[in-house]
Amino acid sequence: MLRKIAVPVIALLVFTLLWEWLVWFKQWPNYKMASPSDIGPAFWKYKALFFEYGWDTLWRTVAGLLLAVVVGVFLGMLMGISRTLRDALYPILVGFNAIPKATVVPVLALMFVGQHDMNTILIAFMISFFPIAVSVSIGLSTLEPEYRDILRALGASRLTVFWKIALPKTLPEFFGALKVSVTLAFIGTNLMEIVEPHGRGLGHLFDSGKINADYPLMFAVLIALAILGILLYYAVVYLEKVFAGWADTQATD
Amino acid sequence: MPASVEIENVTHAYRTGDGLLPVLKDLSLTIPAGEFTAVVGPSGCGKSTLTRLVAGLMKPDTGRVMIDGEQVSSPRSSVGMAFQNPVLLEWRTVLNNVILPLEIVAKNLSSKQKQQRAEELLSMVGLEGFESKRPSELSGGMRQRVSLCRSLAHRPEILILDEPFGALDAFTREDLWQIMRDLCKQENFTGLLITHDLRESIFLADTVVVLSDRPATSQYKLEVDLPADRNVEQIYSTAAVDMLATLRKQIEIAQGRVEGKVKGSVEGKTDRQAESPSPQTDTTAGS
């Protein structure tokens, strides 16, 4: 247990020291590369804004991700259960996923003028639902027929088979996709906040750092984003352990 | 209570990209209540289709499948199934895997009664102490034992086994034969076993039916002339070896290797035909 905490903490310290040393050794000005010792004061100076904007970014990311889970699972179910629907929906989804979301930002901003929260959530959702839909559909369509037969032979309904077997069996794939999606949703939120600034979120703080040539602030935002990203990712890992821990056969040894 | 199974003149075909693929042709087969019948035949001859018809998961194109004189048109809760793949639910404990059918068909049982039934079966197959393990912690033979317990949990009238021991090594397989024999004694059901293993068929079954190549029809029927209370040594006895030889010969006929019912290459196989005229007991073989 101690080892589990100590190893990453020491690694982080070493990384920070190396960074500090590199900036000092190369005599880089802070507009080229801020050092950890510049970033600390930047955090302190704007700590109230970091909490406020960090919260904006966090809740909008989570809202977008939840929307992606609902829509992605629903689409995945449709594609996993019916071959026809899969053939119909798949090309559309692939095409939609291929559109760089940066190009969608101004479109959304024009569509829903002033609805910043909604725009941000929508981008986070759009960028992150695809892996969930694909993994759920693959999980459902690759269910061995015997799994279905053991319950169908007892007269169980399709819904019972789905609830008792298909759904839990797909959970490991679902969480695998969710780990990808949580990072994507986070990118989506920041994309909106930076490309279409509207005075909220860490993306906005980054943008104002840029405008005011406050380079340590920009780096501090990057670090804050990394911390939030780690938090979100490990929240998903925790949920995976709770709901799909059985799939990790190593842990049971 | 065990139920009788009657399959009357069943013909069935699958629709594929290239048209119809006939799998069963005018197949008739009767299993009296409480008896154990094994079905053997060339691979891909439609044996699994047969299990799905009896389970009510499919309807035949023509002909009837009757259970206790009643036509099967949909799945019925009085059937238990086990397959070559044990298909255990990895997220459930061993005990809860066995309880699964009871959750569907015996909702009125208390959870304590369900648990007792599952524990009873697990101890019959020598898995007491493994109730709270996950399937991933078990060996292949143990997983298959759990699968057998699950198929029997709801006291089915008919037990359908589709090559349940096919993927196991020879020694584990013999262990499971004996476990299956003991389950047959203690539980009351009509058995239908699909298998590729002739020894297995005569060890477990009262009657062995040989199916012809696709489209399958019942070609030969063998009453197993061994004492009801068998042990594994008896399937190596002279009487048993004679039965095995007969079955083997019938499968060769089914595959078209003798009796001139050859598909494709004939050369090199005709000499076998000369050395051993087939002990034909059923007229359908030449069709």
Tab-separated table of C-alpha atoms in Angstrom, chain A residues 146-147 149-156 160 164-165 168-169 246 249, chain B residues 52 57 75-76 79 81 83 87-88 90-91 101 103-104 136 150 154:
chain	number	residue	atom	x	y	z
A	146	GLU	CA	-25.127	-20.459	-25.912
A	147	TYR	CA	-25.353	-17.639	-23.389
A	149	ASP	CA	-29.834	-20.233	-25.171
A	150	ILE	CA	-29.389	-21.151	-21.503
A	151	LEU	CA	-31.982	-18.537	-20.576
A	152	ARG	CA	-34.112	-18.569	-23.728
A	153	ALA	CA	-34.583	-22.332	-23.308
A	154	LEU	CA	-36.227	-21.598	-19.969
A	155	GLY	CA	-38.685	-19.250	-21.618
A	156	ALA	CA	-36.937	-16.067	-20.441
A	160	THR	CA	-34.318	-10.801	-19.100
A	164	LYS	CA	-29.052	-10.856	-16.659
A	165	ILE	CA	-26.411	-11.724	-19.248
A	168	PRO	CA	-23.143	-7.439	-17.313
A	169	LYS	CA	-21.064	-9.316	-19.863
A	246	TRP	CA	-14.700	-9.696	-11.781
A	249	THR	CA	-8.775	-12.250	-13.178
B	52	ARG	CA	-32.585	-26.662	-30.413
B	57	LEU	CA	-35.720	-22.664	-29.523
B	75	PRO	CA	-39.282	-22.846	-25.048
B	76	ARG	CA	-40.555	-24.477	-21.874
B	79	VAL	CA	-35.848	-28.222	-20.113
B	81	MET	CA	-29.339	-27.443	-21.329
B	83	PHE	CA	-23.075	-27.209	-23.948
B	87	VAL	CA	-20.889	-20.461	-20.622
B	88	LEU	CA	-20.651	-19.548	-16.953
B	90	GLU	CA	-17.987	-14.760	-14.803
B	91	TRP	CA	-19.399	-11.960	-12.666
B	101	PRO	CA	-32.318	-20.943	-13.761
B	103	GLU	CA	-34.342	-16.988	-10.803
B	104	ILE	CA	-36.208	-17.474	-14.076
B	136	SER	CA	-12.328	-17.888	-13.509
B	150	ARG	CA	-26.917	-25.226	-13.475
B	154	HIS	CA	-34.686	-26.296	-11.687
